[in-house]
Amino acid sequence: MHAHTPLVTVACAALLLAGAPAAVAAEPAATVAAASAPATAEHEQRHRGALVSAELLYTLDGRAEAAAELAAAGFDGSVARYGVDVYRLVYRTVDPAGRPTTASGLLALPRTHQGALHAVSFAHGTGVHKEDAPSMRRRNFVSAAPISYATAGFAGVAPDYLGMGLGPGTHPWMDVPSETTASLDLLRAARAFAPHTGHTLRRDVLVTGFSQGASAAMGLARALQAGEDRWFRAGALAPVSGAYDFVGTTLPSLLDAERVAPRYGAVYAAYALVAVQRLHGGVYEDPAEVFRSPYAASVEELFDGSHTGQEMMAGLPGSPEELLTERGLRLLTAPTGSFAAALGAAGSVCTDWAPRMPTRLYMATGDEQAVVENTAWCRAELRANGTAVPVVDLGAVDYQDSRHLGSSVAATTATIAWFRALTG
């Protein structure tokens, strides 16, 4: 998608709502296909991360072209040092129930001399259309971060997530376990493919992610520290503007117009209720129990992956109070059952471990969607577990009139500098 194409972008756990679907066209001659294999659950567990196919999407010939690519997306072109080759990988992974499936993601490699690269795993913010994913868009907010890391000299690795990009089914939103497996398995597929380009991937992975992707990044770093991969280790962790305390902080903020814009509150309330019901059940038997008319008849379809951001926004009212019944509002103020359990589990990325790798939490004061109390809460939980983690306030960094989105743009530049310092 070109920079002049209209976008609707909102974010919390970070809604990145692209205006019109515009898939990146691949270059067929660059396709590498892997041999097919039986798709049994046992086989899939053994072959998670196996490469299914790789397509060269586009090439940025040199530093100037890479800088222009970033500038077109509203990102900092001054980080550019090299040209970039950008690939879409399709790979084997598992769904939230552990069943075999496939997913896609972006691999961006610098056009440097051949050799070993540090991978930066970037987990993107929330999107409602299947094509609101790194490997599906160009010159766009959702793909600019991994391109930035690649032109700076790293291997940019960015999962599309389950049910997005070329992955089948619907996306299990804010499900940290499946975000973790999708991220880890893409790293494995990238490691398998990199030698075809003359590169290899080093063991230490630099892990980052924005908004929804901040929790996903925490989940991946936790898994790597626990030894869930025989090769990769977590070299550094830099989540950005996460909605870590979804139950205690994020849900109440959706009803506070001074903290979260009411229109965003309606979007995130709807997505949370629909996503948890779809994955876990137990939230409602009929949408009309929690959604008012006429929205109850159409709200689930708005989050089926086939609707654009404009269509979703047009299908919802301007505030949670207009959208939700009394029971729906109570679920936000006092969550219970599967709704509380599912969203509470997302907070475990701050409560049940202590990072041993260099870690920084990034945020921007005045974030209008993922309120900054989330970051303070996560920092306190990590400290209670024995790890003192610094918080980096990125300041007044707006992008398309959004402090939340602007924090991702600013953090990309800031983390490149930090990762360079760490890796020499």
Short mmCIF file of C-alpha atoms in Angstrom, two decimals:
data_model
loop_
_atom_site.label_atom_id
_atom_site.label_comp_id
_atom_site.label_asym_id
_atom_site.label_seq_id
_atom_site.Cartn_x
_atom_site.Cartn_y
_atom_site.Cartn_z
CA MET A 1 0.00 0.00 0.00
CA HIS A 2 1.36 3.41 -0.89
CA ALA A 3 1.68 6.19 1.64
CA HIS A 4 -1.02 8.29 -0.01
CA THR A 5 -3.62 5.52 0.36
CA PRO A 6 -6.10 6.57 3.08
CA LEU A 7 -5.74 4.67 6.33
CA VAL A 8 -7.85 4.42 9.42
CA THR A 9 -5.40 3.65 12.22
CA VAL A 10 -6.33 3.16 15.83
CA ALA A 11 -4.60 1.11 18.43
CA CYS A 12 -4.79 -0.34 21.97
CA ALA A 13 -3.43 -3.53 22.22
CA ALA A 14 -2.87 -1.62 18.95
CA LEU A 15 -5.54 -1.56 16.44
CA LEU A 16 -3.91 -1.03 13.15
CA LEU A 17 -6.87 -0.71 10.90
CA ALA A 18 -5.89 -0.50 7.28
CA GLY A 19 -8.32 1.21 5.00
CA ALA A 20 -8.46 -0.93 1.87
CA PRO A 21 -6.96 -4.41 1.53
CA ALA A 22 -3.85 -4.26 -0.65
CA ALA A 23 -1.71 -7.36 -0.64
CA VAL A 24 1.98 -7.16 -1.46
CA ALA A 25 2.63 -8.90 -4.75
CA ALA A 26 5.36 -11.52 -4.64
CA GLU A 27 7.98 -12.20 -7.28
CA PRO A 28 7.18 -15.77 -8.39
CA ALA A 29 10.71 -16.58 -9.54
CA ALA A 30 11.93 -16.23 -5.97
CA THR A 31 9.53 -18.76 -4.47
CA VAL A 32 11.11 -21.59 -2.53
CA ALA A 33 8.74 -24.41 -1.62
CA ALA A 34 9.39 -27.09 0.97
CA ALA A 35 8.43 -30.70 0.57
CA SER A 36 4.97 -31.59 1.84
CA ALA A 37 4.56 -33.72 4.93
CA PRO A 38 1.67 -35.42 6.75
CA ALA A 39 -0.28 -32.90 8.82
CA THR A 40 -0.86 -34.93 11.98
CA ALA A 41 -0.71 -33.33 15.43
CA GLU A 42 2.25 -35.50 16.47
CA HIS A 43 4.13 -34.71 13.26
CA GLU A 44 3.37 -31.00 13.61
CA GLN A 45 4.78 -30.84 17.13
CA ARG A 46 8.01 -32.38 15.83
CA HIS A 47 8.10 -30.14 12.77
CA ARG A 48 6.95 -26.81 14.15
CA GLY A 49 8.75 -24.08 12.28
CA ALA A 50 9.24 -26.17 9.14
CA LEU A 51 9.35 -23.94 6.09
CA VAL A 52 6.46 -24.39 3.65
CA SER A 53 7.37 -21.65 1.18
CA ALA A 54 9.34 -18.43 0.82
CA GLU A 55 8.60 -15.61 -1.61
CA LEU A 56 10.68 -12.57 -2.41
CA LEU A 57 8.19 -9.73 -2.09
CA TYR A 58 10.39 -6.78 -3.03
CA THR A 59 13.94 -5.45 -2.90
CA LEU A 60 15.17 -2.07 -1.73
CA ASP A 61 18.37 -1.67 -3.70
CA GLY A 62 20.35 0.57 -1.37
CA ARG A 63 20.39 2.86 1.61
CA ALA A 64 18.56 5.71 -0.14
CA GLU A 65 15.75 3.48 -1.36
CA ALA A 66 15.35 1.96 2.09
CA ALA A 67 15.24 5.41 3.69
CA ALA A 68 12.56 6.50 1.21
CA GLU A 69 10.53 3.36 1.98
CA LEU A 70 10.54 4.18 5.69
CA ALA A 71 9.77 7.85 5.14
CA ALA A 72 6.75 6.90 3.01
CA ALA A 73 5.38 5.02 6.03
CA GLY A 74 6.11 7.90 8.40
CA PHE A 75 9.13 6.21 10.02
CA ASP A 76 12.68 7.47 10.56
CA GLY A 77 14.68 7.03 7.38
CA SER A 78 17.91 8.07 9.08
CA VAL A 79 18.33 4.55 10.51
CA ALA A 80 18.95 3.20 7.00
CA ARG A 81 22.39 1.78 6.26
CA TYR A 82 21.74 -0.98 3.74
CA GLY A 83 19.35 -2.11 1.05
CA VAL A 84 16.85 -4.80 2.05
CA ASP A 85 15.43 -8.01 0.58
CA VAL A 86 11.92 -8.67 1.89
CA TYR A 87 10.40 -12.15 1.95
CA ARG A 88 7.12 -13.71 2.99
CA LEU A 89 7.58 -17.07 4.73
CA VAL A 90 4.81 -19.63 5.21
CA TYR A 91 5.60 -22.15 7.91
CA ARG A 92 4.16 -24.90 10.08
CA THR A 93 2.95 -24.09 13.57
CA VAL A 94 0.10 -24.98 15.93
CA ASP A 95 -3.22 -23.37 16.79
CA PRO A 96 -4.32 -22.52 20.36
CA ALA A 97 -5.44 -26.14 20.87
CA GLY A 98 -2.08 -27.53 19.68
CA ARG A 99 -3.46 -28.73 16.35
CA PRO A 100 -1.39 -28.41 13.17
CA THR A 101 -1.81 -25.28 11.09
CA THR A 102 0.24 -22.85 9.05
CA ALA A 103 1.05 -19.19 9.43
CA SER A 104 2.88 -16.51 7.49
CA GLY A 105 5.30 -13.78 8.39
CA LEU A 106 7.82 -11.29 7.07
CA LEU A 107 11.58 -11.79 6.91
CA ALA A 108 13.60 -8.72 5.98
CA LEU A 109 17.34 -9.16 5.40
CA PRO A 110 19.95 -6.43 4.88
CA ARG A 111 21.82 -6.48 1.59
CA THR A 112 25.13 -6.68 3.39
CA HIS A 113 28.07 -9.01 2.97
CA GLN A 114 27.08 -12.60 3.62
CA GLY A 115 27.37 -13.80 7.19
CA ALA A 116 25.67 -14.12 10.56
CA LEU A 117 22.96 -11.67 11.63
CA HIS A 118 21.21 -10.92 14.89
CA ALA A 119 17.47 -11.41 14.46
CA VAL A 120 15.04 -8.80 15.76
CA SER A 121 11.67 -10.43 16.38
CA PHE A 122 8.97 -7.75 16.06
CA ALA A 123 5.37 -8.49 17.09
CA HIS A 124 2.91 -6.05 15.53
CA GLY A 125 -0.19 -4.37 16.93
CA THR A 126 -3.77 -5.42 16.44
CA GLY A 127 -5.41 -5.53 13.02
CA VAL A 128 -8.94 -6.51 12.05
CA HIS A 129 -8.43 -7.44 8.38
CA LYS A 130 -6.34 -10.49 7.51
CA GLU A 131 -4.11 -8.27 5.40
CA ASP A 132 -3.32 -5.90 8.29
CA ALA A 133 -0.10 -7.86 8.74
CA PRO A 134 3.61 -7.24 8.04
CA SER A 135 3.98 -9.58 5.08
CA MET A 136 0.86 -8.25 3.38
CA ARG A 137 1.54 -4.51 3.24
CA ARG A 138 4.26 -2.23 1.98
CA ARG A 139 5.17 1.38 2.90
CA ASN A 140 2.82 0.93 5.81
CA PHE A 141 2.85 1.30 9.60
CA VAL A 142 2.57 -2.45 10.16
CA SER A 143 5.61 -3.39 8.04
CA ALA A 144 7.91 -0.40 8.62
CA ALA A 145 9.41 -1.60 11.92
CA PRO A 146 10.90 -4.88 10.60
CA ILE A 147 12.13 -3.05 7.49
CA SER A 148 13.79 -0.52 9.80
CA TYR A 149 15.62 -3.25 11.69
CA ALA A 150 16.79 -4.86 8.46
CA THR A 151 18.14 -1.70 6.88
CA ALA A 152 19.94 -1.02 10.16
CA GLY A 153 21.79 -4.33 9.77
CA PHE A 154 19.64 -6.86 11.61
CA ALA A 155 17.37 -9.63 10.33
CA GLY A 156 13.83 -8.31 10.77
CA VAL A 157 11.45 -11.18 11.64
CA ALA A 158 7.76 -10.31 12.06
CA PRO A 159 4.95 -12.87 12.43
CA ASP A 160 1.60 -12.07 10.87
CA TYR A 161 -0.02 -14.09 13.74
CA LEU A 162 -2.45 -16.97 13.45
CA GLY A 163 -5.44 -16.25 11.22
CA MET A 164 -3.76 -13.22 9.63
CA GLY A 165 -1.72 -12.89 6.47
CA LEU A 166 -1.98 -16.20 4.63
CA GLY A 167 -2.92 -18.16 7.74
CA PRO A 168 -6.28 -19.99 7.81
CA GLY A 169 -9.16 -19.23 10.15
CA THR A 170 -9.77 -16.26 12.40
CA HIS A 171 -7.21 -14.53 14.58
CA PRO A 172 -7.18 -15.44 18.32
CA TRP A 173 -6.71 -11.88 19.54
CA MET A 174 -4.67 -11.28 22.72
CA ASP A 175 -3.93 -14.99 23.09
CA VAL A 176 -0.32 -14.87 24.28
CA PRO A 177 0.36 -18.63 24.01
CA SER A 178 -0.45 -18.74 20.29
CA GLU A 179 1.34 -15.44 19.67
CA THR A 180 4.37 -17.03 21.31
CA THR A 181 4.30 -20.22 19.23
CA ALA A 182 3.71 -18.27 16.01
CA SER A 183 6.67 -16.00 16.82
CA LEU A 184 9.02 -18.81 17.80
CA ASP A 185 8.12 -20.99 14.84
CA LEU A 186 8.71 -18.10 12.43
CA LEU A 187 12.20 -17.69 13.89
CA ARG A 188 12.81 -21.37 13.19
CA ALA A 189 11.57 -21.04 9.62
CA ALA A 190 13.71 -17.92 9.14
CA ARG A 191 16.76 -19.78 10.40
CA ALA A 192 16.08 -22.57 7.90
CA PHE A 193 15.66 -20.15 5.01
CA ALA A 194 18.45 -17.67 5.74
CA PRO A 195 21.27 -19.84 4.28
CA HIS A 196 19.52 -19.61 0.88
CA THR A 197 20.43 -15.91 0.99
CA GLY A 198 23.99 -16.39 2.19
CA HIS A 199 23.15 -15.49 5.79
CA THR A 200 22.77 -17.33 9.08
CA LEU A 201 20.96 -16.22 12.24
CA ARG A 202 22.85 -15.84 15.49
CA ARG A 203 21.57 -17.47 18.67
CA ASP A 204 20.68 -14.32 20.60
CA VAL A 205 17.36 -12.84 19.49
CA LEU A 206 16.47 -9.21 20.16
CA VAL A 207 12.78 -9.30 21.03
CA THR A 208 10.39 -6.38 20.68
CA GLY A 209 6.74 -5.70 19.88
CA PHE A 210 4.16 -2.97 20.01
CA SER A 211 0.84 -2.82 21.89
CA GLN A 212 -0.77 -6.24 21.43
CA GLY A 213 2.69 -7.22 20.26
CA ALA A 214 4.26 -6.03 23.52
CA SER A 215 2.63 -8.93 25.37
CA ALA A 216 3.55 -11.25 22.51
CA ALA A 217 7.18 -10.11 22.78
CA MET A 218 7.17 -10.77 26.52
CA GLY A 219 5.74 -14.23 25.87
CA LEU A 220 8.42 -15.04 23.30
CA ALA A 221 11.27 -13.86 25.55
CA ARG A 222 9.85 -15.91 28.42
CA ALA A 223 9.73 -19.01 26.20
CA LEU A 224 13.28 -18.50 24.96
CA GLN A 225 14.58 -18.01 28.50
CA ALA A 226 12.83 -21.23 29.50
CA GLY A 227 14.75 -23.09 26.79
CA GLU A 228 11.84 -23.86 24.49
CA ASP A 229 14.18 -23.74 21.50
CA ARG A 230 17.49 -25.59 21.26
CA TRP A 231 19.17 -22.83 19.25
CA PHE A 232 17.67 -19.44 19.95
CA ARG A 233 18.13 -17.48 23.17
CA ALA A 234 16.69 -14.14 24.25
CA GLY A 235 19.42 -11.53 23.87
CA ALA A 236 17.34 -8.48 24.84
CA LEU A 237 13.71 -7.54 25.42
CA ALA A 238 12.07 -4.21 24.52
CA PRO A 239 8.24 -4.25 24.55
CA VAL A 240 6.45 -1.03 23.64
CA SER A 241 3.15 0.41 24.94
CA GLY A 242 1.57 -2.84 26.03
CA ALA A 243 -1.87 -3.47 27.51
CA TYR A 244 -0.31 -5.84 30.03
CA ASP A 245 -2.85 -5.51 32.84
CA PHE A 246 -5.88 -6.05 30.67
CA VAL A 247 -8.31 -6.87 33.46
CA GLY A 248 -7.22 -4.43 36.16
CA THR A 249 -6.18 -1.44 34.03
CA THR A 250 -7.19 -1.70 30.36
CA LEU A 251 -10.83 -2.74 30.71
CA PRO A 252 -11.73 0.01 33.21
CA SER A 253 -9.95 2.58 31.05
CA LEU A 254 -12.25 1.77 28.13
CA LEU A 255 -15.11 3.38 30.08
CA ASP A 256 -13.14 6.46 31.07
CA ALA A 257 -13.47 9.07 28.33
CA GLU A 258 -10.65 11.15 29.81
CA ARG A 259 -8.18 8.27 29.42
CA VAL A 260 -9.36 6.45 26.29
CA ALA A 261 -11.34 8.07 23.48
CA PRO A 262 -14.90 6.65 23.64
CA ARG A 263 -14.81 5.47 20.01
CA TYR A 264 -11.70 3.42 20.76
CA GLY A 265 -13.33 2.15 23.93
CA ALA A 266 -16.20 0.73 21.86
CA VAL A 267 -13.79 -0.94 19.44
CA TYR A 268 -11.69 -2.66 22.08
CA ALA A 269 -14.65 -3.68 24.19
CA ALA A 270 -16.27 -5.30 21.16
CA TYR A 271 -13.09 -7.08 20.05
CA ALA A 272 -12.35 -8.36 23.55
CA LEU A 273 -15.83 -9.82 24.05
CA VAL A 274 -16.00 -11.38 20.58
CA ALA A 275 -12.45 -12.76 20.65
CA VAL A 276 -12.76 -14.45 24.06
CA GLN A 277 -16.15 -15.91 23.17
CA ARG A 278 -14.79 -17.24 19.88
CA LEU A 279 -11.74 -18.89 21.44
CA HIS A 280 -12.94 -19.95 24.90
CA GLY A 281 -16.72 -19.62 24.98
CA GLY A 282 -18.64 -18.84 28.14
CA VAL A 283 -18.97 -15.09 27.59
CA TYR A 284 -22.47 -15.19 26.11
CA GLU A 285 -24.84 -17.60 24.39
CA ASP A 286 -26.42 -14.87 22.27
CA PRO A 287 -24.60 -11.64 21.32
CA ALA A 288 -27.72 -9.74 22.39
CA GLU A 289 -26.86 -10.57 26.00
CA VAL A 290 -23.93 -8.14 25.91
CA PHE A 291 -24.43 -6.04 22.76
CA ARG A 292 -27.33 -3.67 22.17
CA SER A 293 -29.47 -3.69 19.02
CA PRO A 294 -28.69 -3.25 16.16
CA TYR A 295 -25.04 -4.09 16.86
CA ALA A 296 -25.72 -7.56 18.28
CA ALA A 297 -26.73 -8.81 14.84
CA SER A 298 -23.47 -7.87 13.12
CA VAL A 299 -20.68 -7.34 15.66
CA GLU A 300 -19.15 -10.81 15.38
CA GLU A 301 -18.86 -10.50 11.60
CA LEU A 302 -16.96 -7.22 11.93
CA PHE A 303 -14.07 -9.18 13.49
CA ASP A 304 -14.04 -12.16 11.10
CA GLY A 305 -10.91 -11.00 9.25
CA SER A 306 -12.69 -9.99 6.05
CA HIS A 307 -13.74 -6.48 7.08
CA THR A 308 -11.54 -3.42 6.72
CA GLY A 309 -10.93 -0.91 9.45
CA GLN A 310 -13.39 1.54 7.90
CA GLU A 311 -16.08 -1.12 7.74
CA MET A 312 -15.52 -2.13 11.34
CA MET A 313 -15.57 1.45 12.61
CA ALA A 314 -18.70 2.24 10.59
CA GLY A 315 -20.43 -0.78 12.12
CA LEU A 316 -19.88 0.30 15.73
CA PRO A 317 -21.22 3.26 17.74
CA GLY A 318 -19.17 6.04 19.26
CA SER A 319 -18.91 4.74 22.82
CA PRO A 320 -19.08 1.54 24.89
CA GLU A 321 -22.26 2.80 26.56
CA GLU A 322 -24.03 2.89 23.19
CA LEU A 323 -22.68 -0.55 22.26
CA LEU A 324 -23.13 -2.64 25.39
CA THR A 325 -26.04 -3.82 27.49
CA GLU A 326 -25.92 -3.55 31.26
CA ARG A 327 -24.44 -7.06 31.41
CA GLY A 328 -21.83 -6.14 28.83
CA LEU A 329 -20.82 -3.06 30.81
CA ARG A 330 -20.58 -5.13 34.00
CA LEU A 331 -18.16 -7.48 32.26
CA LEU A 332 -15.86 -4.53 31.70
CA THR A 333 -16.09 -3.19 35.25
CA ALA A 334 -16.14 -6.57 37.03
CA PRO A 335 -15.03 -9.34 34.64
CA THR A 336 -15.97 -12.90 35.55
CA GLY A 337 -15.71 -16.43 34.19
CA SER A 338 -13.85 -17.19 30.97
CA PHE A 339 -13.68 -13.50 30.08
CA ALA A 340 -11.72 -12.66 33.22
CA ALA A 341 -9.58 -15.80 33.00
CA ALA A 342 -8.60 -15.37 29.34
CA LEU A 343 -7.68 -11.70 29.56
CA GLY A 344 -6.10 -12.12 32.98
CA ALA A 345 -3.80 -14.77 31.55
CA ALA A 346 -2.31 -12.15 29.23
CA GLY A 347 -0.92 -10.41 32.30
CA SER A 348 1.15 -13.46 33.22
CA VAL A 349 3.88 -12.11 30.93
CA CYS A 350 4.65 -9.68 33.76
CA THR A 351 3.81 -11.79 36.81
CA ASP A 352 5.17 -15.32 36.46
CA TRP A 353 8.81 -14.84 35.51
CA ALA A 354 11.82 -12.55 35.85
CA PRO A 355 13.72 -11.65 32.67
CA ARG A 356 17.45 -12.41 32.84
CA MET A 357 18.26 -10.66 29.56
CA PRO A 358 18.71 -6.87 29.21
CA THR A 359 15.18 -5.45 29.33
CA ARG A 360 13.56 -2.05 28.87
CA LEU A 361 9.87 -1.16 28.87
CA TYR A 362 8.96 1.62 26.42
CA MET A 363 5.91 3.89 26.70
CA ALA A 364 4.75 7.41 25.88
CA THR A 365 3.09 9.65 28.43
CA GLY A 366 -0.31 10.70 27.15
CA ASP A 367 -0.96 7.44 25.29
CA GLU A 368 -4.66 7.72 24.48
CA GLN A 369 -5.30 4.03 23.98
CA ALA A 370 -2.96 1.74 25.94
CA VAL A 371 -2.88 3.78 29.14
CA VAL A 372 0.57 4.08 30.69
CA GLU A 373 -0.54 2.56 34.01
CA ASN A 374 -0.16 -0.78 32.22
CA THR A 375 3.60 -0.23 31.96
CA ALA A 376 3.89 0.90 35.58
CA TRP A 377 2.01 -2.22 36.68
CA CYS A 378 4.24 -4.52 34.63
CA ARG A 379 7.38 -2.87 35.98
CA ALA A 380 6.15 -3.33 39.55
CA GLU A 381 5.32 -6.99 38.95
CA LEU A 382 8.75 -7.68 37.45
CA ARG A 383 10.41 -5.90 40.36
CA ALA A 384 8.44 -8.08 42.79
CA ASN A 385 9.89 -11.08 40.97
CA GLY A 386 13.41 -9.78 41.45
CA THR A 387 14.14 -7.88 38.22
CA ALA A 388 14.45 -4.09 38.19
CA VAL A 389 13.51 -2.98 34.67
CA PRO A 390 13.91 0.62 33.49
CA VAL A 391 11.01 2.39 31.80
CA VAL A 392 11.78 4.62 28.82
CA ASP A 393 9.25 7.44 28.32
CA LEU A 394 9.38 8.37 24.64
CA GLY A 395 7.59 11.68 25.23
CA ALA A 396 5.26 13.57 22.90
CA VAL A 397 5.67 11.37 19.82
CA ASP A 398 2.48 11.54 17.77
CA TYR A 399 1.81 9.73 14.51
CA GLN A 400 -1.39 10.53 12.60
CA ASP A 401 -2.59 12.38 15.73
CA SER A 402 -2.06 9.29 17.90
CA ARG A 403 0.43 9.19 20.78
CA HIS A 404 -0.03 5.43 20.93
CA LEU A 405 0.96 4.84 17.31
CA GLY A 406 3.69 7.43 17.63
CA SER A 407 5.27 5.43 20.44
CA SER A 408 5.90 2.59 18.01
CA VAL A 409 7.56 4.88 15.47
CA ALA A 410 9.79 6.47 18.10
CA ALA A 411 10.58 3.17 19.81
CA THR A 412 11.75 1.67 16.53
CA THR A 413 14.49 4.28 16.27
CA ALA A 414 15.29 4.04 19.99
CA THR A 415 15.53 0.25 20.05
CA ILE A 416 17.76 0.19 16.98
CA ALA A 417 20.24 2.38 18.87
CA TRP A 418 19.99 0.17 21.97
CA PHE A 419 20.31 -3.09 20.03
CA ARG A 420 23.35 -1.72 18.19
CA ALA A 421 24.96 -0.84 21.52
CA LEU A 422 24.24 -4.31 22.91
CA THR A 423 25.52 -6.20 19.89
CA GLY A 424 28.46 -3.99 18.99
#
